[in-house]
PDB file of C-alpha atoms in Angstrom:
ATOM      1  CA  GLU A   7    -103.523  -2.355 -22.621  1.00 90.00           C
ATOM      2  CA  ALA A   8    -100.838  -1.766 -25.297  1.00 87.00           C
ATOM      3  CA  GLN A   9    -102.427  -0.193 -28.307  1.00 93.00           C
ATOM      4  CA  VAL A  10    -102.251   2.074 -31.315  1.00 96.00           C
ATOM      5  CA  THR A  11    -105.264   4.197 -31.911  1.00 96.00           C
ATOM      6  CA  GLN A  12    -106.224   5.969 -35.160  1.00 97.00           C
ATOM      7  CA  ASN A  13    -108.858   8.506 -35.911  1.00 97.00           C
ATOM      8  CA  PRO A  14    -111.062   8.753 -37.750  1.00 97.00           C
ATOM      9  CA  ARG A  15    -111.718   5.121 -38.786  1.00 96.00           C
ATOM     10  CA  TYR A  16    -113.697   6.087 -41.871  1.00 97.00           C
ATOM     11  CA  LEU A  17    -113.454   9.327 -43.875  1.00 97.00           C
ATOM     12  CA  ILE A  18    -114.994  10.499 -47.110  1.00 97.00           C
ATOM     13  CA  THR A  19    -113.699  13.764 -48.483  1.00 96.00           C
ATOM     14  CA  VAL A  20    -113.301  15.717 -51.715  1.00 97.00           C
ATOM     15  CA  THR A  21    -110.329  16.466 -53.780  1.00 97.00           C
ATOM     16  CA  GLY A  22    -108.148  19.207 -52.384  1.00 97.00           C
ATOM     17  CA  LYS A  23    -109.695  19.496 -48.911  1.00 97.00           C
ATOM     18  CA  LYS A  24    -106.895  19.187 -46.373  1.00 97.00           C
ATOM     19  CA  LEU A  25    -107.196  16.359 -43.773  1.00 98.00           C
ATOM     20  CA  THR A  26    -105.304  14.863 -40.946  1.00 98.00           C
ATOM     21  CA  VAL A  27    -105.457  11.334 -39.620  1.00 98.00           C
ATOM     22  CA  THR A  28    -104.274  11.017 -36.114  1.00 98.00           C
ATOM     23  CA  CYS A  29    -102.273   8.176 -34.564  1.00 98.00           C
ATOM     24  CA  SER A  30    -101.305   7.602 -30.952  1.00 98.00           C
ATOM     25  CA  GLN A  31     -99.492   4.835 -29.185  1.00 97.00           C
ATOM     26  CA  ASN A  32     -99.215   4.191 -25.482  1.00 96.00           C
ATOM     27  CA  MET A  33     -96.103   1.915 -25.417  1.00 94.00           C
ATOM     28  CA  ASN A  34     -93.425   4.629 -25.420  1.00 93.00           C
ATOM     29  CA  HIS A  35     -92.150   3.300 -28.706  1.00 93.00           C
ATOM     30  CA  GLU A  36     -89.483   5.276 -30.538  1.00 91.00           C
ATOM     31  CA  TYR A  37     -90.454   4.052 -33.996  1.00 94.00           C
ATOM     32  CA  MET A  38     -93.726   4.877 -35.732  1.00 95.00           C
ATOM     33  CA  SER A  39     -94.814   4.378 -39.271  1.00 95.00           C
ATOM     34  CA  TRP A  40     -97.663   4.966 -41.728  1.00 97.00           C
ATOM     35  CA  TYR A  41     -98.652   2.410 -44.336  1.00 97.00           C
ATOM     36  CA  ARG A  42    -101.204   2.326 -47.036  1.00 97.00           C
ATOM     37  CA  GLN A  43    -102.901  -0.856 -48.223  1.00 96.00           C
ATOM     38  CA  ASP A  44    -104.080  -1.305 -51.783  1.00 95.00           C
ATOM     39  CA  PRO A  45    -105.495  -4.425 -53.366  1.00 91.00           C
ATOM     40  CA  GLY A  46    -102.733  -6.603 -54.950  1.00 89.00           C
ATOM     41  CA  LEU A  47     -99.982  -4.468 -53.505  1.00 92.00           C
ATOM     42  CA  GLY A  48    -100.041  -5.357 -49.796  1.00 92.00           C
ATOM     43  CA  LEU A  49     -98.967  -2.631 -47.414  1.00 94.00           C
ATOM     44  CA  ARG A  50     -96.470  -0.012 -48.384  1.00 95.00           C
ATOM     45  CA  GLN A  51     -94.692   2.276 -46.047  1.00 94.00           C
ATOM     46  CA  ILE A  52     -95.475   6.023 -46.513  1.00 97.00           C
ATOM     47  CA  TYR A  53     -93.372   7.715 -43.848  1.00 96.00           C
ATOM     48  CA  TYR A  54     -91.677   6.706 -40.669  1.00 93.00           C
ATOM     49  CA  SER A  55     -90.259   8.323 -37.573  1.00 94.00           C
ATOM     50  CA  MET A  56     -87.397   7.055 -35.476  1.00 91.00           C
ATOM     51  CA  ASN A  57     -87.910   9.575 -32.631  1.00 91.00           C
ATOM     52  CA  VAL A  58     -89.389  13.013 -31.819  1.00 93.00           C
ATOM     53  CA  GLU A  59     -88.616  15.439 -34.632  1.00 92.00           C
ATOM     54  CA  VAL A  60     -87.009  12.668 -36.729  1.00 91.00           C
ATOM     55  CA  THR A  61     -88.966  11.572 -39.723  1.00 94.00           C
ATOM     56  CA  ASP A  62     -88.084  10.130 -43.102  1.00 92.00           C
ATOM     57  CA  LYS A  63     -89.769   9.036 -46.311  1.00 94.00           C
ATOM     58  CA  GLY A  64     -90.835   5.455 -46.865  1.00 92.00           C
ATOM     59  CA  ASP A  65     -91.584   3.921 -50.227  1.00 92.00           C
ATOM     60  CA  VAL A  66     -94.665   6.012 -51.276  1.00 96.00           C
ATOM     61  CA  PRO A  67     -94.312   9.519 -49.685  1.00 97.00           C
ATOM     62  CA  GLU A  68     -95.671  11.700 -52.455  1.00 97.00           C
ATOM     63  CA  GLY A  69     -98.754  13.668 -51.414  1.00 97.00           C
ATOM     64  CA  TYR A  70     -98.278  13.123 -47.642  1.00 98.00           C
ATOM     65  CA  LYS A  71     -96.737  14.919 -44.773  1.00 98.00           C
ATOM     66  CA  VAL A  72     -96.079  13.817 -41.209  1.00 97.00           C
ATOM     67  CA  SER A  73     -94.917  15.296 -37.998  1.00 95.00           C
ATOM     68  CA  ARG A  74     -93.680  13.982 -34.664  1.00 97.00           C
ATOM     69  CA  LYS A  75     -93.750  16.652 -32.019  1.00 97.00           C
ATOM     70  CA  GLU A  76     -94.498  14.188 -29.273  1.00 96.00           C
ATOM     71  CA  LYS A  77     -93.328  10.651 -28.847  1.00 96.00           C
ATOM     72  CA  ARG A  78     -96.801   9.168 -28.631  1.00 97.00           C
ATOM     73  CA  ASN A  79     -98.343  10.928 -31.627  1.00 98.00           C
ATOM     74  CA  PHE A  80     -97.631  10.643 -35.372  1.00 98.00           C
ATOM     75  CA  PRO A  81    -100.281  12.318 -37.450  1.00 98.00           C
ATOM     76  CA  LEU A  82    -100.564  11.797 -41.244  1.00 98.00           C
ATOM     77  CA  ILE A  83    -101.527  14.956 -43.195  1.00 98.00           C
ATOM     78  CA  LEU A  84    -102.871  15.084 -46.718  1.00 98.00           C
ATOM     79  CA  GLU A  85    -102.746  18.753 -47.652  1.00 96.00           C
ATOM     80  CA  SER A  86    -104.442  18.337 -51.008  1.00 97.00           C
ATOM     81  CA  PRO A  87    -105.957  14.885 -51.333  1.00 98.00           C
ATOM     82  CA  SER A  88    -106.510  13.276 -54.665  1.00 97.00           C
ATOM     83  CA  PRO A  89    -108.607  10.245 -55.656  1.00 97.00           C
ATOM     84  CA  ASN A  90    -105.423   8.094 -56.054  1.00 97.00           C
ATOM     85  CA  GLN A  91    -105.024   8.446 -52.272  1.00 98.00           C
ATOM     86  CA  THR A  92    -108.207   6.542 -51.669  1.00 98.00           C
ATOM     87  CA  SER A  93    -106.896   3.651 -49.598  1.00 97.00           C
ATOM     88  CA  LEU A  94    -106.778   1.928 -46.269  1.00 97.00           C
ATOM     89  CA  TYR A  95    -104.203   3.478 -44.018  1.00 98.00           C
ATOM     90  CA  PHE A  96    -102.473   1.817 -41.020  1.00 97.00           C
ATOM     91  CA  CYS A  97    -100.376   3.444 -38.395  1.00 97.00           C
ATOM     92  CA  ALA A  98     -97.867   1.261 -36.646  1.00 95.00           C
ATOM     93  CA  SER A  99     -95.340   1.535 -33.748  1.00 94.00           C
ATOM     94  CA  SER A 100     -92.431  -0.648 -32.821  1.00 91.00           C
ATOM     95  CA  ASP A 101     -89.656  -0.896 -30.333  1.00 86.00           C
ATOM     96  CA  ARG A 102     -86.048  -0.153 -31.300  1.00 81.00           C
ATOM     97  CA  THR A 103     -85.341  -3.756 -32.392  1.00 81.00           C
ATOM     98  CA  GLY A 104     -88.263  -3.821 -34.736  1.00 79.00           C
ATOM     99  CA  ALA A 105     -89.282  -7.093 -33.152  1.00 78.00           C
ATOM    100  CA  GLU A 106     -92.426  -5.820 -31.500  1.00 81.00           C
ATOM    101  CA  GLN A 107     -94.819  -4.377 -33.991  1.00 85.00           C
ATOM    102  CA  TYR A 108     -98.215  -2.923 -33.272  1.00 92.00           C
ATOM    103  CA  PHE A 109    -100.752  -1.795 -35.741  1.00 93.00           C
ATOM    104  CA  GLY A 110    -103.647   0.507 -35.380  1.00 95.00           C
ATOM    105  CA  PRO A 111    -107.170  -0.554 -36.529  1.00 94.00           C
ATOM    106  CA  GLY A 112    -106.901   1.283 -39.868  1.00 96.00           C
ATOM    107  CA  THR A 113    -108.549   4.346 -41.467  1.00 97.00           C
ATOM    108  CA  ARG A 114    -110.505   3.849 -44.671  1.00 97.00           C
ATOM    109  CA  LEU A 115    -110.160   7.065 -46.758  1.00 98.00           C
ATOM    110  CA  THR A 116    -112.200   7.842 -49.806  1.00 98.00           C
ATOM    111  CA  VAL A 117    -111.361  10.870 -51.906  1.00 98.00           C
ATOM    112  CA  THR A 118    -113.933  11.867 -54.501  1.00 97.00           C
TER     113      THR A 118
ATOM    114  CA  ALA B  25     -83.421  -5.067 -53.229  1.00 80.00           C
ATOM    115  CA  GLN B  26     -85.510  -5.952 -50.222  1.00 87.00           C
ATOM    116  CA  SER B  27     -88.798  -7.720 -51.087  1.00 93.00           C
ATOM    117  CA  VAL B  28     -91.361 -10.247 -50.078  1.00 96.00           C
ATOM    118  CA  THR B  29     -93.155 -12.478 -52.589  1.00 97.00           C
ATOM    119  CA  GLN B  30     -96.315 -14.364 -51.973  1.00 97.00           C
ATOM    120  CA  PRO B  31     -96.679 -16.360 -55.194  1.00 96.00           C
ATOM    121  CA  ASP B  32    -100.361 -17.274 -54.595  1.00 96.00           C
ATOM    122  CA  ILE B  33    -102.828 -14.493 -54.941  1.00 95.00           C
ATOM    123  CA  HIS B  34    -105.835 -16.681 -54.173  1.00 97.00           C
ATOM    124  CA  ILE B  35    -106.062 -20.132 -52.711  1.00 97.00           C
ATOM    125  CA  THR B  36    -109.193 -22.212 -52.122  1.00 97.00           C
ATOM    126  CA  VAL B  37    -109.164 -25.233 -49.747  1.00 97.00           C
ATOM    127  CA  SER B  38    -111.855 -27.498 -48.360  1.00 97.00           C
ATOM    128  CA  GLU B  39    -112.655 -27.246 -44.730  1.00 97.00           C
ATOM    129  CA  GLY B  40    -110.630 -29.784 -42.814  1.00 97.00           C
ATOM    130  CA  ALA B  41    -107.928 -29.912 -45.484  1.00 98.00           C
ATOM    131  CA  SER B  42    -104.389 -28.831 -44.716  1.00 98.00           C
ATOM    132  CA  LEU B  43    -103.031 -25.454 -45.840  1.00 97.00           C
ATOM    133  CA  GLU B  44     -99.671 -24.086 -46.854  1.00 98.00           C
ATOM    134  CA  LEU B  45     -99.189 -20.444 -47.826  1.00 98.00           C
ATOM    135  CA  ARG B  46     -95.861 -19.548 -49.450  1.00 98.00           C
ATOM    136  CA  CYS B  47     -93.639 -16.688 -48.676  1.00 98.00           C
ATOM    137  CA  ASN B  48     -90.230 -15.905 -50.131  1.00 97.00           C
ATOM    138  CA  TYR B  49     -88.145 -12.948 -49.180  1.00 96.00           C
ATOM    139  CA  SER B  50     -85.061 -11.042 -50.195  1.00 94.00           C
ATOM    140  CA  TYR B  51     -83.417  -9.156 -47.294  1.00 91.00           C
ATOM    141  CA  GLY B  52     -79.806  -8.052 -46.885  1.00 83.00           C
ATOM    142  CA  ALA B  53     -79.611  -8.495 -43.101  1.00 80.00           C
ATOM    143  CA  THR B  54     -80.849 -11.038 -40.607  1.00 83.00           C
ATOM    144  CA  PRO B  55     -84.581 -10.965 -41.141  1.00 90.00           C
ATOM    145  CA  TYR B  56     -87.365 -10.766 -38.684  1.00 92.00           C
ATOM    146  CA  LEU B  57     -90.362 -12.561 -40.281  1.00 94.00           C
ATOM    147  CA  PHE B  58     -94.018 -12.078 -39.607  1.00 95.00           C
ATOM    148  CA  TRP B  59     -97.359 -13.513 -40.750  1.00 97.00           C
ATOM    149  CA  TYR B  60    -100.500 -11.363 -40.349  1.00 96.00           C
ATOM    150  CA  VAL B  61    -104.094 -12.227 -41.076  1.00 96.00           C
ATOM    151  CA  GLN B  62    -106.789  -9.666 -42.112  1.00 95.00           C
ATOM    152  CA  SER B  63    -110.420 -10.616 -42.122  1.00 92.00           C
ATOM    153  CA  PRO B  64    -112.735  -8.651 -44.363  1.00 87.00           C
ATOM    154  CA  GLY B  65    -113.129  -5.128 -43.172  1.00 83.00           C
ATOM    155  CA  GLN B  66    -110.792  -5.653 -40.311  1.00 87.00           C
ATOM    156  CA  GLY B  67    -107.325  -4.701 -39.238  1.00 89.00           C
ATOM    157  CA  LEU B  68    -104.181  -6.765 -39.035  1.00 92.00           C
ATOM    158  CA  GLN B  69    -103.786  -9.505 -36.588  1.00 92.00           C
ATOM    159  CA  LEU B  70    -100.343 -11.049 -35.885  1.00 92.00           C
ATOM    160  CA  LEU B  71    -100.365 -14.798 -36.352  1.00 96.00           C
ATOM    161  CA  LEU B  72     -96.728 -15.483 -35.577  1.00 95.00           C
ATOM    162  CA  LYS B  73     -93.229 -14.169 -35.829  1.00 94.00           C
ATOM    163  CA  TYR B  74     -89.615 -15.382 -36.105  1.00 94.00           C
ATOM    164  CA  PHE B  75     -86.500 -13.663 -34.898  1.00 89.00           C
ATOM    165  CA  SER B  76     -84.072 -16.387 -34.137  1.00 87.00           C
ATOM    166  CA  GLY B  77     -83.769 -19.873 -32.609  1.00 88.00           C
ATOM    167  CA  ASP B  78     -86.024 -22.726 -33.476  1.00 90.00           C
ATOM    168  CA  THR B  79     -86.963 -22.468 -37.082  1.00 92.00           C
ATOM    169  CA  LEU B  80     -90.414 -23.882 -36.572  1.00 97.00           C
ATOM    170  CA  VAL B  81     -92.641 -21.214 -35.015  1.00 97.00           C
ATOM    171  CA  GLN B  82     -95.998 -21.828 -33.419  1.00 97.00           C
ATOM    172  CA  GLY B  83     -98.604 -19.119 -33.632  1.00 97.00           C
ATOM    173  CA  ILE B  84    -102.238 -18.469 -32.727  1.00 96.00           C
ATOM    174  CA  LYS B  85    -105.276 -20.265 -34.124  1.00 95.00           C
ATOM    175  CA  GLY B  86    -103.320 -23.432 -34.799  1.00 97.00           C
ATOM    176  CA  PHE B  87    -100.906 -21.899 -37.350  1.00 98.00           C
ATOM    177  CA  GLU B  88     -97.221 -22.599 -37.611  1.00 98.00           C
ATOM    178  CA  ALA B  89     -94.427 -21.461 -39.938  1.00 98.00           C
ATOM    179  CA  GLU B  90     -91.026 -22.693 -40.830  1.00 97.00           C
ATOM    180  CA  PHE B  91     -88.030 -20.497 -41.547  1.00 96.00           C
ATOM    181  CA  LYS B  92     -85.718 -21.919 -44.178  1.00 95.00           C
ATOM    182  CA  ARG B  93     -82.711 -19.706 -44.628  1.00 93.00           C
ATOM    183  CA  SER B  94     -81.295 -21.697 -47.537  1.00 93.00           C
ATOM    184  CA  GLN B  95     -84.566 -21.179 -49.466  1.00 95.00           C
ATOM    185  CA  SER B  96     -85.287 -17.707 -48.175  1.00 95.00           C
ATOM    186  CA  SER B  97     -88.774 -18.898 -47.332  1.00 97.00           C
ATOM    187  CA  PHE B  98     -91.182 -18.594 -44.384  1.00 98.00           C
ATOM    188  CA  ASN B  99     -94.124 -20.696 -45.326  1.00 98.00           C
ATOM    189  CA  LEU B 100     -97.284 -20.710 -43.215  1.00 98.00           C
ATOM    190  CA  ARG B 101     -99.084 -24.014 -42.462  1.00 98.00           C
ATOM    191  CA  LYS B 102    -102.210 -25.285 -40.734  1.00 98.00           C
ATOM    192  CA  PRO B 103    -103.083 -28.981 -40.550  1.00 97.00           C
ATOM    193  CA  SER B 104    -106.827 -28.561 -40.679  1.00 97.00           C
ATOM    194  CA  VAL B 105    -108.542 -25.418 -41.993  1.00 98.00           C
ATOM    195  CA  HIS B 106    -111.758 -24.079 -40.495  1.00 97.00           C
ATOM    196  CA  TRP B 107    -114.274 -21.927 -42.373  1.00 96.00           C
ATOM    197  CA  SER B 108    -113.348 -19.054 -40.047  1.00 95.00           C
ATOM    198  CA  ASP B 109    -109.802 -19.048 -41.501  1.00 97.00           C
ATOM    199  CA  ALA B 110    -111.120 -17.429 -44.688  1.00 97.00           C
ATOM    200  CA  ALA B 111    -109.252 -14.154 -44.826  1.00 97.00           C
ATOM    201  CA  GLU B 112    -106.274 -12.466 -46.451  1.00 97.00           C
ATOM    202  CA  TYR B 113    -102.794 -13.428 -45.199  1.00 98.00           C
ATOM    203  CA  PHE B 114     -99.732 -11.258 -45.396  1.00 97.00           C
ATOM    204  CA  CYS B 115     -96.131 -12.208 -44.948  1.00 97.00           C
ATOM    205  CA  ALA B 116     -93.757  -9.362 -43.881  1.00 95.00           C
ATOM    206  CA  VAL B 117     -90.041  -9.000 -43.226  1.00 94.00           C
ATOM    207  CA  GLY B 118     -88.152  -6.519 -41.099  1.00 89.00           C
ATOM    208  CA  GLY B 119     -84.920  -6.244 -39.252  1.00 82.00           C
ATOM    209  CA  ASN B 120     -83.002  -4.802 -36.329  1.00 74.00           C
ATOM    210  CA  ASN B 121     -82.484  -1.055 -36.410  1.00 71.00           C
ATOM    211  CA  GLN B 122     -84.444  -0.642 -39.561  1.00 74.00           C
ATOM    212  CA  GLY B 123     -86.693   2.110 -38.129  1.00 74.00           C
ATOM    213  CA  GLY B 124     -89.371  -0.553 -37.503  1.00 79.00           C
ATOM    214  CA  LYS B 125     -90.088  -0.783 -41.236  1.00 86.00           C
ATOM    215  CA  LEU B 126     -91.785  -3.886 -42.422  1.00 90.00           C
ATOM    216  CA  ILE B 127     -91.828  -4.943 -46.079  1.00 93.00           C
ATOM    217  CA  PHE B 128     -95.011  -6.777 -46.909  1.00 95.00           C
ATOM    218  CA  GLY B 129     -95.950  -9.299 -49.604  1.00 96.00           C
ATOM    219  CA  GLN B 130     -98.888  -8.744 -51.844  1.00 96.00           C
ATOM    220  CA  GLY B 131    -101.117 -10.989 -49.768  1.00 96.00           C
ATOM    221  CA  THR B 132    -102.791 -14.329 -50.328  1.00 97.00           C
ATOM    222  CA  GLU B 133    -106.558 -14.515 -50.114  1.00 97.00           C
ATOM    223  CA  LEU B 134    -107.804 -17.793 -48.649  1.00 98.00           C
ATOM    224  CA  SER B 135    -111.316 -19.134 -49.425  1.00 97.00           C
ATOM    225  CA  VAL B 136    -112.644 -22.190 -47.579  1.00 97.00           C
ATOM    226  CA  LYS B 137    -115.089 -24.517 -49.143  1.00 96.00           C
ATOM    227  CA  PRO B 138    -117.622 -26.260 -46.949  1.00 91.00           C
TER     228      PRO B 138
END
């Protein structure tokens, strides 16, 4: 079954404690993205990757890092989380055309 | 600038009534258009998408959407709403060779009255 998985699904942490949210896809897609969802703002792209070792900033990259060492994985790293990063995060993958989009189930992050 | 506007933040309809959710976009290239639904506490579910061809697109759960290039719109419709349709709906636009990026609207929350 084609899918994007994310872990953890829920996370409560404290300001400044580094964390990583993992994302994995099994469709051999070149493109992967991270989005955050906030009330009234929809989803906004944080970072994206067009292939292994190729990443670029999206619309709201501040405070986040990513890496793409393998095609299937695209972890999101918050090195020093702050309360304004409390949000719902989605990982997505797509084929080269952008026509086939798959989203993970989401990770709800709370930073206190 | 590329953007998606969903003018209605919240809509309430009676069960059995028809529904239309509006979506307007601004996009420099040929757009790919999507509608997603998100139930409370859940992830995103794709309702339908448009790439080319017939401008009236059928989706799941009885939804359809019509692409109108002249109006830069992609409105979502359903002839008869069910209580289970209560959710938040997102319109999104993307394009070919855009790194898979989607630009989302702010969302429209749908409430259904019995």
